[in-house]
Each structure stands twice: as C-alpha cells, then as structure tokens.
CSV table of C-alpha atoms and ligand atoms in Angstrom, one decimal:
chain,number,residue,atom,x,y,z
A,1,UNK,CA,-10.4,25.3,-15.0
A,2,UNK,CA,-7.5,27.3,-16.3
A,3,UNK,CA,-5.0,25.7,-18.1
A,4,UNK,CA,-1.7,24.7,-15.8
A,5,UNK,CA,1.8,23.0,-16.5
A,6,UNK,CA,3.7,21.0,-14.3
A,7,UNK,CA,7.3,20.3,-14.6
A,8,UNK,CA,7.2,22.2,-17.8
A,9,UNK,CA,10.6,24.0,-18.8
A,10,UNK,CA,10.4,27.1,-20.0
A,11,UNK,CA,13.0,27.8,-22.7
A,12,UNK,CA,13.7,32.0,-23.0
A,13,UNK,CA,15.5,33.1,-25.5
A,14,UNK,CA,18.1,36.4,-25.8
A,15,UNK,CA,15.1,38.6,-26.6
A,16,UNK,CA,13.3,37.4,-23.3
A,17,UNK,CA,10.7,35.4,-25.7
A,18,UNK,CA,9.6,31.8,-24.6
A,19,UNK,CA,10.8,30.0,-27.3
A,20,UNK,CA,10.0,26.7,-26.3
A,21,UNK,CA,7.8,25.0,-23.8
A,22,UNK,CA,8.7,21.1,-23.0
A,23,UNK,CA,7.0,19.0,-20.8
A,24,UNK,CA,8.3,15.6,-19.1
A,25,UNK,CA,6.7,13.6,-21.7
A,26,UNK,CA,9.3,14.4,-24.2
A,27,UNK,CA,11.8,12.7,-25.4
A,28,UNK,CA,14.7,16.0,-25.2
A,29,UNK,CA,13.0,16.7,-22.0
A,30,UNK,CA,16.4,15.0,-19.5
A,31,UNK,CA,18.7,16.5,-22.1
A,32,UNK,CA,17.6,20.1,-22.1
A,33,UNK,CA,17.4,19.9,-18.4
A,34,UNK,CA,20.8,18.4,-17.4
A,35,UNK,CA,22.4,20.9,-20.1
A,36,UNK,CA,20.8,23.9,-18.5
A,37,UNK,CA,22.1,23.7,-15.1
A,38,UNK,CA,25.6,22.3,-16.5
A,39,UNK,CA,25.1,25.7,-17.6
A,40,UNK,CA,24.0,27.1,-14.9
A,41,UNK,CA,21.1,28.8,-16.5
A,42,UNK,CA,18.6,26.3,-15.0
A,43,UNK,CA,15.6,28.4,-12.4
A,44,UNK,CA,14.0,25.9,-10.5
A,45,UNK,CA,10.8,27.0,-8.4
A,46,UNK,CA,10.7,25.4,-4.7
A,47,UNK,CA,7.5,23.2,-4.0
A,48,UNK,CA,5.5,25.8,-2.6
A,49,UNK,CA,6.3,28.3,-5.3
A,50,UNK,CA,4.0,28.9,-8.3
A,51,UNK,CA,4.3,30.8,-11.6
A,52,UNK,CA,1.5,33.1,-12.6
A,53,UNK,CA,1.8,35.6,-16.1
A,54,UNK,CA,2.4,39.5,-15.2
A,55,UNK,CA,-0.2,41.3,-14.6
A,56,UNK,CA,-1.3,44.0,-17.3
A,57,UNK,CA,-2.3,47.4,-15.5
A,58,UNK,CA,-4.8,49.5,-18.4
A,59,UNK,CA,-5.2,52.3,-17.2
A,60,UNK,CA,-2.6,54.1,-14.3
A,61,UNK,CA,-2.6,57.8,-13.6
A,62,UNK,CA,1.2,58.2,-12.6
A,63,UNK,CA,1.5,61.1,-11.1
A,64,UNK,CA,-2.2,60.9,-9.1
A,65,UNK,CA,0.4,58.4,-6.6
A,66,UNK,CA,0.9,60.6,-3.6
A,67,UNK,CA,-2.8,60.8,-3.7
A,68,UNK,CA,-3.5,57.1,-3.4
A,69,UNK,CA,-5.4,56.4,-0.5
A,70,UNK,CA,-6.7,59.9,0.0
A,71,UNK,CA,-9.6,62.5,-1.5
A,72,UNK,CA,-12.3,60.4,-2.5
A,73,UNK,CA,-14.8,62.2,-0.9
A,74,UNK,CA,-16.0,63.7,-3.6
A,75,UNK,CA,-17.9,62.9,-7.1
A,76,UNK,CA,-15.4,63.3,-10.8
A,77,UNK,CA,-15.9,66.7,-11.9
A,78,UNK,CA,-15.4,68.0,-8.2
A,79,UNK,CA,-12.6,65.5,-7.4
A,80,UNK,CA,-10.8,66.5,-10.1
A,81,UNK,CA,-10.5,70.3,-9.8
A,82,UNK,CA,-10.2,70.3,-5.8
A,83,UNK,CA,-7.4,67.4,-5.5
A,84,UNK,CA,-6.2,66.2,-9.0
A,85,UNK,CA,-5.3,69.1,-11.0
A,86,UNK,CA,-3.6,70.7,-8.5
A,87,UNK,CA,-1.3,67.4,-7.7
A,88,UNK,CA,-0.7,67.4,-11.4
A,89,UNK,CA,0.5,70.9,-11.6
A,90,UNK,CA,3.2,70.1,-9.3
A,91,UNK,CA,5.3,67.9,-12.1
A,92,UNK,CA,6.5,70.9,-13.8
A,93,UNK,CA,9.2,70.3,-11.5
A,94,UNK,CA,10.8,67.3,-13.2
A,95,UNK,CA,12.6,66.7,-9.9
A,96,UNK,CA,9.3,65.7,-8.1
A,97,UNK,CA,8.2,63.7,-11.1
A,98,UNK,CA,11.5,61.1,-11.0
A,99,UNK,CA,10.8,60.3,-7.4
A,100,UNK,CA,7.2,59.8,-7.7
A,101,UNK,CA,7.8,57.6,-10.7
A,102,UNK,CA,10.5,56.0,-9.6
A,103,UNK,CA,8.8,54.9,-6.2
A,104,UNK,CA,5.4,53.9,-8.5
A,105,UNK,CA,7.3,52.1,-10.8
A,106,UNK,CA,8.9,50.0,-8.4
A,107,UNK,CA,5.8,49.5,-6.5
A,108,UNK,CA,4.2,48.3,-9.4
A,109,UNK,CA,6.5,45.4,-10.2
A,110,UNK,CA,6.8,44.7,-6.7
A,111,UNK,CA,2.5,43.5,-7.0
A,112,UNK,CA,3.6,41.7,-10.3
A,113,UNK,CA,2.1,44.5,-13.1
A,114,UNK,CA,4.8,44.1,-15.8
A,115,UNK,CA,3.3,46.0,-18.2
A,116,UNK,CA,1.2,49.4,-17.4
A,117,UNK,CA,-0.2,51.7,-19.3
A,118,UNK,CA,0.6,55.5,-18.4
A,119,UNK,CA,-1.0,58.8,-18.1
A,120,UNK,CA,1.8,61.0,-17.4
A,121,UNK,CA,0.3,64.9,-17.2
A,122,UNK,CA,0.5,67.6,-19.6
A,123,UNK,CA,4.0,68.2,-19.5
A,124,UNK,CA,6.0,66.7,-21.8
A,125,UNK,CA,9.8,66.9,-19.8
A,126,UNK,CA,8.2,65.0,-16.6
A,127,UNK,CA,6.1,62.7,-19.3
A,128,UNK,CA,9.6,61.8,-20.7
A,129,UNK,CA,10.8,60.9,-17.7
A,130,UNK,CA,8.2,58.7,-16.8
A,131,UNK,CA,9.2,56.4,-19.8
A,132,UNK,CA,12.6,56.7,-19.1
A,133,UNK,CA,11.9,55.1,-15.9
A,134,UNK,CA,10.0,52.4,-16.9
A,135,UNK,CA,13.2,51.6,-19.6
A,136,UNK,CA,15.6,51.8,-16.7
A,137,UNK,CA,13.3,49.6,-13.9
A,138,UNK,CA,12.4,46.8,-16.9
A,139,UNK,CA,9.0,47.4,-16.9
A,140,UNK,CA,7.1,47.5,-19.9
A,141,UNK,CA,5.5,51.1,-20.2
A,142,UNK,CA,3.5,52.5,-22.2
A,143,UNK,CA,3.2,56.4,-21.8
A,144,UNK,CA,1.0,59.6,-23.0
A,145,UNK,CA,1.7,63.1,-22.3
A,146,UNK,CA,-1.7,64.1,-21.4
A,147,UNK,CA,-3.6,66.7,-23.8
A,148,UNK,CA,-5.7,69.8,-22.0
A,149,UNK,CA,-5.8,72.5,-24.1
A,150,UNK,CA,-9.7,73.4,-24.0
A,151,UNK,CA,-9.1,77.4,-21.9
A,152,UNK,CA,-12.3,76.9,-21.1
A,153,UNK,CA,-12.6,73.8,-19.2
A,154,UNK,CA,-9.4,73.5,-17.6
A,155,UNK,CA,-7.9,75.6,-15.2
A,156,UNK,CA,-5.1,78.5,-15.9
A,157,UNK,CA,-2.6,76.6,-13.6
A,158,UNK,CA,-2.8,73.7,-15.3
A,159,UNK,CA,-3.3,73.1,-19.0
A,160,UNK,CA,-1.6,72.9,-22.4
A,161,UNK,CA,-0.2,76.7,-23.4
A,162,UNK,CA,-2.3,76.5,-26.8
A,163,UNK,CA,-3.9,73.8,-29.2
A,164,UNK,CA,-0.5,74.4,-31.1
A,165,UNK,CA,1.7,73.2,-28.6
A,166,UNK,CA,-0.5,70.5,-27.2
A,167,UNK,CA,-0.1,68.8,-30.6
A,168,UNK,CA,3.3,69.8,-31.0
A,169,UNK,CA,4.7,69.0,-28.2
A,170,UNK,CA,2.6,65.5,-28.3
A,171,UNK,CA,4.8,65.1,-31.8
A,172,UNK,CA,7.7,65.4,-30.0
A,173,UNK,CA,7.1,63.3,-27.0
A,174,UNK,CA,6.2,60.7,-29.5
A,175,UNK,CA,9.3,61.0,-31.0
A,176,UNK,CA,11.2,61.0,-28.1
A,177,UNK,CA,9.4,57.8,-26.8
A,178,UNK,CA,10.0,55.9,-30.0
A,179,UNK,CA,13.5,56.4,-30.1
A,180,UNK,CA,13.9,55.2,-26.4
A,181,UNK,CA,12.0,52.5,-27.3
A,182,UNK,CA,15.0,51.1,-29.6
A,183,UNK,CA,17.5,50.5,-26.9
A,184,UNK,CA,14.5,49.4,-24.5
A,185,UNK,CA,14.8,45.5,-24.1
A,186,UNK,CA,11.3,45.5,-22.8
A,187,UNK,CA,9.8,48.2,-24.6
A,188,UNK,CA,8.3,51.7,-24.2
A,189,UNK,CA,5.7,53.3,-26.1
A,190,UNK,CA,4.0,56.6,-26.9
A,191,UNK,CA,0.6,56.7,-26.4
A,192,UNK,CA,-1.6,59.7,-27.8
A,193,UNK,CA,-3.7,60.8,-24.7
A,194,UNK,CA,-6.9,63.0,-25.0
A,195,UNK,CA,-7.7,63.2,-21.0
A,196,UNK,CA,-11.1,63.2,-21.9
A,197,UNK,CA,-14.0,65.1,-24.7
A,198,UNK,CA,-14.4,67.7,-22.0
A,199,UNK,CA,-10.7,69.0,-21.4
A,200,UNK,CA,-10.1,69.4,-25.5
A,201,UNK,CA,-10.8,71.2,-28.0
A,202,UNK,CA,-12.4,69.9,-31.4
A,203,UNK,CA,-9.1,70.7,-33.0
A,204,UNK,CA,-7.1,69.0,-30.6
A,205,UNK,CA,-9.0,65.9,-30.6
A,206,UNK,CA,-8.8,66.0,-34.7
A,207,UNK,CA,-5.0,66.7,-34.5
A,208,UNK,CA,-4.6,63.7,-32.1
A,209,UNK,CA,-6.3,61.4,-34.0
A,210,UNK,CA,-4.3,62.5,-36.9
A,211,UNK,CA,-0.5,62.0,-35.3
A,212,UNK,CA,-1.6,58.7,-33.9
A,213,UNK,CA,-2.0,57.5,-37.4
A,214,UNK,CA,1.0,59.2,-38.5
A,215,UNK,CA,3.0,57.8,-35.9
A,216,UNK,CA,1.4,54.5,-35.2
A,217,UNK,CA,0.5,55.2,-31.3
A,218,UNK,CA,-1.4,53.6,-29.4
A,219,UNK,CA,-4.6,55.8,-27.8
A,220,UNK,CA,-6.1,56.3,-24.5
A,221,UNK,CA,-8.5,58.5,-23.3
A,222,UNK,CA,-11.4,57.8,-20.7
A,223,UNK,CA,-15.1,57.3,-22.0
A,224,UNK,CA,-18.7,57.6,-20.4
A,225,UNK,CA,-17.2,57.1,-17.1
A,226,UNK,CA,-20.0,59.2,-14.2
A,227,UNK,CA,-23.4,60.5,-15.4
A,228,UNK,CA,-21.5,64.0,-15.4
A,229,UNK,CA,-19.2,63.0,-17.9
A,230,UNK,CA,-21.4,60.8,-20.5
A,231,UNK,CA,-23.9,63.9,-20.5
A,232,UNK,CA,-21.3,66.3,-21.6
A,233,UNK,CA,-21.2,64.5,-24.9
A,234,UNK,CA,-24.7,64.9,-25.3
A,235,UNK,CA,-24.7,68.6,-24.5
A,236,UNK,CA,-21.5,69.5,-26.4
A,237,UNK,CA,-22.1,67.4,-29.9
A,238,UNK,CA,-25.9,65.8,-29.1
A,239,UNK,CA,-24.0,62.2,-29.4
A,240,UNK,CA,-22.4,59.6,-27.1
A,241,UNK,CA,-18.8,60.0,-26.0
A,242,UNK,CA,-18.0,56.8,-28.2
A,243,UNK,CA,-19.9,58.2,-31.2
A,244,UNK,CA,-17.2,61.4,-30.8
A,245,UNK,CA,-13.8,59.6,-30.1
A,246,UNK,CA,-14.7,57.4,-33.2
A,247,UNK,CA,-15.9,60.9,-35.2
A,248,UNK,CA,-12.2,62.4,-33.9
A,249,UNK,CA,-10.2,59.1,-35.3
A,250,UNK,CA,-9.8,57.8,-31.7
A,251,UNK,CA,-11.3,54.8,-31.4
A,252,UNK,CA,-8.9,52.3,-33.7
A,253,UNK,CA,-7.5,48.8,-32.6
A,254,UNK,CA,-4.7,50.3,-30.9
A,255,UNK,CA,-7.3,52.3,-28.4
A,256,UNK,CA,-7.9,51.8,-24.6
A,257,UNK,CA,-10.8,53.4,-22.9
A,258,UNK,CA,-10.8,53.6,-19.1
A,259,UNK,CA,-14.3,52.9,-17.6
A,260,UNK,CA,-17.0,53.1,-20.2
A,261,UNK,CA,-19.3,51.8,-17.5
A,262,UNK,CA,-22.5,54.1,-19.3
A,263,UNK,CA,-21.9,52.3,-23.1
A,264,UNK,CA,-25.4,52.1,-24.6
A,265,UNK,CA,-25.5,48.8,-26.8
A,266,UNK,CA,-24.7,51.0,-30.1
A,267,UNK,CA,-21.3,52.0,-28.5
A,268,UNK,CA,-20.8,48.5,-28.0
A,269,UNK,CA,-21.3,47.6,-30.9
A,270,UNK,CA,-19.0,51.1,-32.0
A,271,UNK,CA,-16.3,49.6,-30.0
A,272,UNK,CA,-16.6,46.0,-31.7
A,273,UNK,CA,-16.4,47.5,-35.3
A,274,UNK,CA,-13.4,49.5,-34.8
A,275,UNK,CA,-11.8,47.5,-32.4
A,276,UNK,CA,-11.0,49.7,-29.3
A,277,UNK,CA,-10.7,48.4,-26.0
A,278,UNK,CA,-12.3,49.0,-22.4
A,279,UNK,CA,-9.9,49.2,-19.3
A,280,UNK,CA,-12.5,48.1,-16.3
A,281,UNK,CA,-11.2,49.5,-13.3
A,282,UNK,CA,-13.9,48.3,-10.8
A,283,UNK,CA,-12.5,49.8,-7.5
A,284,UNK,CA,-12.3,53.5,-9.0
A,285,UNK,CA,-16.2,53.0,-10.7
A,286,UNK,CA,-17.6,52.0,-6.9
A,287,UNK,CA,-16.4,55.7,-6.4
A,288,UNK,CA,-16.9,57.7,-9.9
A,289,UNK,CA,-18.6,55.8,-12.4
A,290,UNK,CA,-22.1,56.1,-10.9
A,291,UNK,CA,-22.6,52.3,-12.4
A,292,UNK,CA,-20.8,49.4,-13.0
A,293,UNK,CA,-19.2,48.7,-16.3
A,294,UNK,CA,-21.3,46.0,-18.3
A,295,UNK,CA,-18.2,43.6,-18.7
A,296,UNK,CA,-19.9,40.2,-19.3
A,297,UNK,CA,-22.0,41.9,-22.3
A,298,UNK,CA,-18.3,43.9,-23.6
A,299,UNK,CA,-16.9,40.4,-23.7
A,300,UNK,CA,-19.6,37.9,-24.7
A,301,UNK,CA,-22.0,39.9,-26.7
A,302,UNK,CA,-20.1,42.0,-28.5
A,303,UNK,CA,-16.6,40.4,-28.7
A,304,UNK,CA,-15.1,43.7,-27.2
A,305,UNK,CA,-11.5,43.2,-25.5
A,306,UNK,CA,-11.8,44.1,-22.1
A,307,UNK,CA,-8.6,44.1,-20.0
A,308,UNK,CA,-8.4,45.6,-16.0
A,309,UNK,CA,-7.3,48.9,-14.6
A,310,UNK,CA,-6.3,50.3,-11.3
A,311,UNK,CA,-6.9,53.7,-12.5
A,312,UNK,CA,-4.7,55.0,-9.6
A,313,UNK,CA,-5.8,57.2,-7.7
A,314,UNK,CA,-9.6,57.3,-8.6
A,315,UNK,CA,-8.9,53.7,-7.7
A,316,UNK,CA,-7.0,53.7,-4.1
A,317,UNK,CA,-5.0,50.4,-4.5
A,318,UNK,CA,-1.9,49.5,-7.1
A,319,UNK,CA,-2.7,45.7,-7.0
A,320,UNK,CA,-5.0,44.5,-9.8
A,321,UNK,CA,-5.1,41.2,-7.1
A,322,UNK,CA,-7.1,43.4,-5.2
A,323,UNK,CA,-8.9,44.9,-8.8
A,324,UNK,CA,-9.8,41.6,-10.2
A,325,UNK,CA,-11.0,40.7,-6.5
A,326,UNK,CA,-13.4,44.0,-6.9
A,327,UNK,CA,-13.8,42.8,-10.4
A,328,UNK,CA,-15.5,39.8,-9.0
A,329,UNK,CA,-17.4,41.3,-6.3
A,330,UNK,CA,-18.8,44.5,-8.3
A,331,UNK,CA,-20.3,42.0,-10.6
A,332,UNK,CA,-22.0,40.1,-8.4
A,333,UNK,CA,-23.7,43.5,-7.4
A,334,UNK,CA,-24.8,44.1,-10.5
A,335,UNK,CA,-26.1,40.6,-11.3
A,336,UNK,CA,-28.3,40.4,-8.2
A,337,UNK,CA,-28.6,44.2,-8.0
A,338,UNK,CA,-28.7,46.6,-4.8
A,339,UNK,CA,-31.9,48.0,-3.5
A,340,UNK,CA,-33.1,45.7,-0.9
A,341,UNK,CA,-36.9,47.4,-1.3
A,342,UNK,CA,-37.0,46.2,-5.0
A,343,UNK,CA,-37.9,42.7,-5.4
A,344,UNK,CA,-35.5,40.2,-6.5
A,345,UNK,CA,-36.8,39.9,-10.2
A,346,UNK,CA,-36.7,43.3,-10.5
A,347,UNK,CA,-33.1,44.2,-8.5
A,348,UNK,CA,-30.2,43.1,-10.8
A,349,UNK,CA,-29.2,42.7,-14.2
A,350,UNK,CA,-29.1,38.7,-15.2
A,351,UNK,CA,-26.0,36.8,-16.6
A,352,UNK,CA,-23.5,39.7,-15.4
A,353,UNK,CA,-21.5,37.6,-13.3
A,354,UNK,CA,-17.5,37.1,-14.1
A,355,UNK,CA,-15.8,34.2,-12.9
A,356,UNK,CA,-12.3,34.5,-11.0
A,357,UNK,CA,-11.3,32.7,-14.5
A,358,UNK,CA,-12.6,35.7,-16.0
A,359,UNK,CA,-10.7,38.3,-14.4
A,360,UNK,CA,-7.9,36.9,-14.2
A,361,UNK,CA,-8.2,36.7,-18.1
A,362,UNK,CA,-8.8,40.6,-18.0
A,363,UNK,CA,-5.7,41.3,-15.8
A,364,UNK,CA,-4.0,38.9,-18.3
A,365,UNK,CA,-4.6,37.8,-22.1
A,366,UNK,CA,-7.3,41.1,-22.2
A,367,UNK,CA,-4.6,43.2,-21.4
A,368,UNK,CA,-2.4,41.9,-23.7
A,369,UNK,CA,-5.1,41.5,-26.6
A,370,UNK,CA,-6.3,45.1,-26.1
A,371,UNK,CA,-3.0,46.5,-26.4
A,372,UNK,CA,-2.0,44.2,-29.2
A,373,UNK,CA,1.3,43.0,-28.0
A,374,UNK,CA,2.5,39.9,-27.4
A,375,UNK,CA,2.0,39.5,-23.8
A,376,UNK,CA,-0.3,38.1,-20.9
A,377,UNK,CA,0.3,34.4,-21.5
A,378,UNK,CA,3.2,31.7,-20.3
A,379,UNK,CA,3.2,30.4,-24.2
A,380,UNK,CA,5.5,30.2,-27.1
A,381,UNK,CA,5.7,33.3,-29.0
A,382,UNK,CA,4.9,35.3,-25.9
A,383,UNK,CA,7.3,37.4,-23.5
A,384,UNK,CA,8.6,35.9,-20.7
A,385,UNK,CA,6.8,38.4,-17.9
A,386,UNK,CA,6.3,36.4,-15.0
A,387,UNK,CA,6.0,36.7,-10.6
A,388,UNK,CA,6.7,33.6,-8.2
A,389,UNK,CA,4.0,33.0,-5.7
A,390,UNK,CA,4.9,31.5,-2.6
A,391,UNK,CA,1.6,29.7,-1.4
A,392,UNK,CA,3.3,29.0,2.3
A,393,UNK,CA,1.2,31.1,3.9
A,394,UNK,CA,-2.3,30.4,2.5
A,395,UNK,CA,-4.4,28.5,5.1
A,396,UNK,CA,-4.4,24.4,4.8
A,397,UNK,CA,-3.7,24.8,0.8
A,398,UNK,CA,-4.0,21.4,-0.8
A,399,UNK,CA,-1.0,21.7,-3.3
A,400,UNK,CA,-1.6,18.8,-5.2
A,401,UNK,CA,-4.9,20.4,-6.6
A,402,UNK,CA,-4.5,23.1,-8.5
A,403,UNK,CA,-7.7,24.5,-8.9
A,404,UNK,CA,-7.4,25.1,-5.6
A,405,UNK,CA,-4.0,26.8,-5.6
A,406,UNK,CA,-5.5,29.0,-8.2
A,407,UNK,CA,-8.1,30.3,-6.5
A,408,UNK,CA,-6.5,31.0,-3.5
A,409,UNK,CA,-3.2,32.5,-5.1
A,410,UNK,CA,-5.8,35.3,-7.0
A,411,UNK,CA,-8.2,35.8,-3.3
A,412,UNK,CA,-5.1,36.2,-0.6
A,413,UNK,CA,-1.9,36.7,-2.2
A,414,UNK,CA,-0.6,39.5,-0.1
A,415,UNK,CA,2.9,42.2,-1.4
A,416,UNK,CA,5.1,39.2,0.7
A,417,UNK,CA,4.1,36.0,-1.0
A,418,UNK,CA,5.1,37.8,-4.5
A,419,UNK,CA,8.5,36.5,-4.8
A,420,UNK,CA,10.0,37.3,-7.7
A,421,UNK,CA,9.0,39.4,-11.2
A,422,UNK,CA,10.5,38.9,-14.4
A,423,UNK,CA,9.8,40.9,-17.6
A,424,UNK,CA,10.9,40.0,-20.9
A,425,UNK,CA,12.7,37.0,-19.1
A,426,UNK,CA,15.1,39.8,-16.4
A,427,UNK,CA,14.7,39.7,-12.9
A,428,UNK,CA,12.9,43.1,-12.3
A,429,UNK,CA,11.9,42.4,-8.4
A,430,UNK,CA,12.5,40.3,-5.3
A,431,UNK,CA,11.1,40.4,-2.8
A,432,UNK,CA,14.7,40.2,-0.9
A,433,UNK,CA,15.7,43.5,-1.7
A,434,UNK,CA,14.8,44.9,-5.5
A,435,UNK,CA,17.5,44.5,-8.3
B,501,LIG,N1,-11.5,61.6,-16.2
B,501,LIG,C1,-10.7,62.6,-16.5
B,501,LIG,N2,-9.6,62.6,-15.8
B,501,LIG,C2,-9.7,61.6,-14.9
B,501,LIG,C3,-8.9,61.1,-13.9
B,501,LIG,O1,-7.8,61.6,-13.6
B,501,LIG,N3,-9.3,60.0,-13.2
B,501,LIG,C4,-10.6,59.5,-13.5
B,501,LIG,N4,-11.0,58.4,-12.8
B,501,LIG,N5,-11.4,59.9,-14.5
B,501,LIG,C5,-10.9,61.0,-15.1
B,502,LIG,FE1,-8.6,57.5,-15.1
C-alpha cells in the first residue's frame, strides 16, 4: 500500500519547497488553515481530485519528437541512420529547434513529467535553446548537447566537426547552462552526453569524463541497449559497455544509463559500486533492446537506482502513465517468459515481477534518487512538483478506498483527467488552457 495523506496541508515556501506537512490531528492545524485563505493563498482540491508527485522522465530524446509515433520498423543501428540522424540534422536551424521544444516541453507537463532529462543533438546553439525553454515553461530540465565525433561511425551530415570542438563546445554549453541555471526558479542543468561507445572516440569519451568532474555535471549516455550495441564493446575494447563508461570516468553517482537491458551480473554490481543509475524505458526496449531490462534484480539485488524513461522516439508515447503501465506488463513477460513451445519451468525468469507500487516508485523517488535531487516525493524538504487527477471519469471508483483510487489513477488516467501541474510550487499546466 503506498503511503497517502488526507486533509493534509501542504505548506510551500518562496523557494517552492514543502516546508511543512500538517495533518488534522494537530493542534495549529484550524489556525494555519483559516490564516491561509484570509490570505487567500489557501488551494483546496474538489472531492474527486487527487494529488500525485511529478513524474520524472530519464531519458527523452528532444528533438526525435516529430518522429513519435512513426519509423519503428526497423532494428537500432538501422533505425538510427535511416530516420534519426537525419531528423537530428535538421536542428542546425535553431528556428526548427524552439518550436519542436517548445511544443515537447509543453506536452510534457501537460502528462505531469516535471522534471526530464534531455538529449538535445550535437549542436550546441539548438541545445541551448532547449534549456532555455525548459527555464521559461517551469519545467525542471536537465540537458546535454550530444557528443559524435567518431568520423568513422557517424555520418558526414551529421556529427561533431572534430574531437576538439566536441569537447569544447561541450565546455561551453556547460557553461552556458550553469549560468541559466542561476535565475532558473526550478532549475536547469548541463548534462555531459556521450550518445553512446560507438559514436565517440576514446579521446572524447576521456575528455567527457574529465569536464564532468571539472564542472560537476551530471552524465548520460545509453548502455548495452540491442545485441548490436552490447557487442560493439566487446569487439572495440574485448569488455562490456559498463566496464568502458566506468574505464572513461562515466559511470559516477551523478550518471543515468538508458536501457542497460543486456547488464551481466558484474555490471551490476559495476553500477552498485560507483553508483550510476539505469533509465528503464520499457515501451522503447519491446522495440530495440532485444530483451527486457532485469529491473527487479537492478533494484533488489544489487541496490542499483533505477528510475523510468520514455526514451522518445525509440519509445512512441510521452506519458510515463503509459511507461510504467509497460513497465508492468513487460515484466510479467519476462517472469513467465514467451515461447509457448517451452514448458513453463523452463519459459521465464522467476521473481522478475514489479508491482504498480514499484513503478510508480521508478517514475517517482527512482527518478529523483538517480539524479540526486531533491524531488519525486510530496514530503518536507522536497520540491513542491505536483499534477491534480480528477478521478470523475474512472468507472464506479470507490473514493473512500484509496488503494483503489491508486490503482486506477496509474491504469486509466487519460491527457483530460490531468488537471493541473505544478513545479517547484508554480502553476506550470491546466488543463483549461496552459499558463
Ligand atoms: N542509441 C544511440 N542513440 C540512440 C537513440 O537515439 N535512441 C535509442 N533508443 N538508442 C540509441
Ligand atoms: Fe535513447
């Protein structure tokens, strides 16, 4: 049962932290109340509305959102050179890159994801302007100018000019970012982005892992996501992916790692010692990971934070609702297994199961423990990011038990039973018009 407070008020201070949580039982409980709507500061949620944490997106490819929905015919390596690279080519032109953003952005807080973490593309002007947007819209972003500078992996079209300017225009974006981030209520952060081993060069890899202890940064990169891509490792180095990013400085407490759905038990363990987290993004793995992320064995055997991704557009759908339902569903899959001509001992992989309490942890306290900031939870200490469900027009809800209104708020809330979105305790979204 997850924990749930009734009749609690929620006391947000300038900074948009909650500063106090009081419950009816108190004795200043009447007094805080009256004085807040003297004041006129007082929200009150109607009967039928509830109010859920923001939801923490790990791992968003920004400018892959005109291709949401579409191209995913086709296995990583493939998909990537036919559709994606050729989409990201196209935000050169800074122009194209603020509507794109723009419309993502707002999207985004529009499903409840207050937080998200960005891959922007190689270019650091349309990068910029992806963080920018985030400041202006109030959602919590955190951003990378992605790094591509290996000539002979990437295409001529679209790549960094030279390891030089990969790394130095990475400096600069992080700089850029940072100082943004001081007049950002919500913040915005640089994040040093690797795309992957196979679109960098050893040097790049090293220099990234050196600025993002210089600077402080937060990392992202994908790992051992498709058979394709965990063998590369092995045939470039004769290691794992995981044994690399660590060997390159890459892998630190301040890391995010989209998939890692192929993680032998080492890695694991790899990803426990430095603590680096995994972004599961269980719609886009039905489609490129060729398995499905061990997530039960991240969390409970080795203590690794695990928090949830959309991965947009390798996923199809914005909404982690519908990636923590997939979360859900994909593990079930893997816990009884597939192949109906295996028998049942042999089919599936025991105890892999997650709960809906589970994933709703990932798209919630794992996202805010694997980027190490004080989000994901309605608690003291924490920032006030919140959305207002309506539960109107779930069928015969009983909304006296909330157990009940849990589970049903996390299976079939839809885009119009979102409400209202708050980060950092401002009004970011409603659902009668946006701000
Ligand atoms: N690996 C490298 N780039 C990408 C990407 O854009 N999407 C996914 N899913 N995997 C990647
Ligand atoms: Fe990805």
């Amino acid at each position: 049962m997850v924990n749930s407070l009734v009749d609690v008020l929620f006391c947000i201070n300038e900074e948009g932290i909650i500063e106090k949580i009081i419950s009816p039982e108190e004795p200043n409980y009447q007094q805080v109340l009256v004085a807040a709507k003297s004041d006129g500061i007082l929200k009150e949620l109607a009967s039928s509305e509830y109010l859920l944490p923001g939801f923490i997106d790990l791992h968003v490819h920004a400018p892959q959102w005109p291709q949401a929905g579409l191209a995913l015919d086709r296995p990583l390596h493939d998909w990537l050179n036919t559709y994606t690279f050729p989409l990201e080519a196209k935000y050169a032109d800074v122009e194209f890159a603020e509507k794109v953003y723009s419309h993502l952005v707002d999207r985004l807080l529009s499903l409840g994801t207050t937080t998200a973490l960005y891959f922007a593309t190689v270019h650091k002007e349309a990068s910029v302007v992806l963080a920018k947007t985030c400041a202006t819209k109030g959602q919590r972003g955190l951003v990378g100018k992605v790094v591509m500078d290996h000539p002979n992996e990437n295409p001529s079209y679209y790549r960094d000019a030279s390891t030089e300017q990969a790394l130095s225009d990475t400096e600069a974006f992080i700089q850029e970012v940072q100082e943004l981030n001081q007049t950002t209520k919500q913040g915005v952060y640089p994040v040093v982005t690797p795309r992957f081993i196979p679109s960098c060069t050893d040097e790049a890899l090293q220099g990234l892992g050196q600025l993002a202890e210089k600077y402080d940064t937060h990392i992202q990169s994908h790992c051992s996501e498709s058979d394709w891509e965990h063998q590369y490792a092995y045939n470039r180095y004769g290691k794992s992916d995981t044994e690399m990013l660590h060997s390159f400085g890459l892998l630190t407490d301040k890391s995010v790692m989209a998939h890692a759905g192929l993680l032998s038990d080492a890695d694991m363990q790899q990803f426990a010692d430095t603590g680096a987290a995994v972004a599961h993004c269980p719609i886009s793995n039905a489609y490129f990971g060729n398995a499905v992320t061990r997530v039960k064995q991240l969390m409970d055997d080795y203590q690794v934070k695990v928090g949830l991704g959309s991965d947009i557009s390798g996923g199809f759908s914005p909404s982690l609702y519908d990636n923590l339902k997939q979360a859900v569903i994909s593990s079930r899959m893997l816990e009884d297994g597939v192949n109906p001509l295996l028998s049942a001992e042999q089919r599936g992989k025991a105890e892999s199961r997650l709960s809906l309490n589970e994933v709703f942890y990932l798209a919630t306290v794992g996202g805010g423990e694997a980027l190490s900031l004080p989000i994901g939870k309605l608690d003291v200490g924490y920032a006030f990011d919140a959305q207002i469900i309506d539960v109107t027009r779930f069928p015969f809800i009983e909304e006296t038990d909330l157990d009940e209104v849990f589970q049903k708020s996390l299976y079939l809330t839809e885009s119009e039973d979102i409400k209202q979105v708050f980060v950092q305790g401002e009004l970011v979204y409603s659902n009668k018009g946006a701000k």
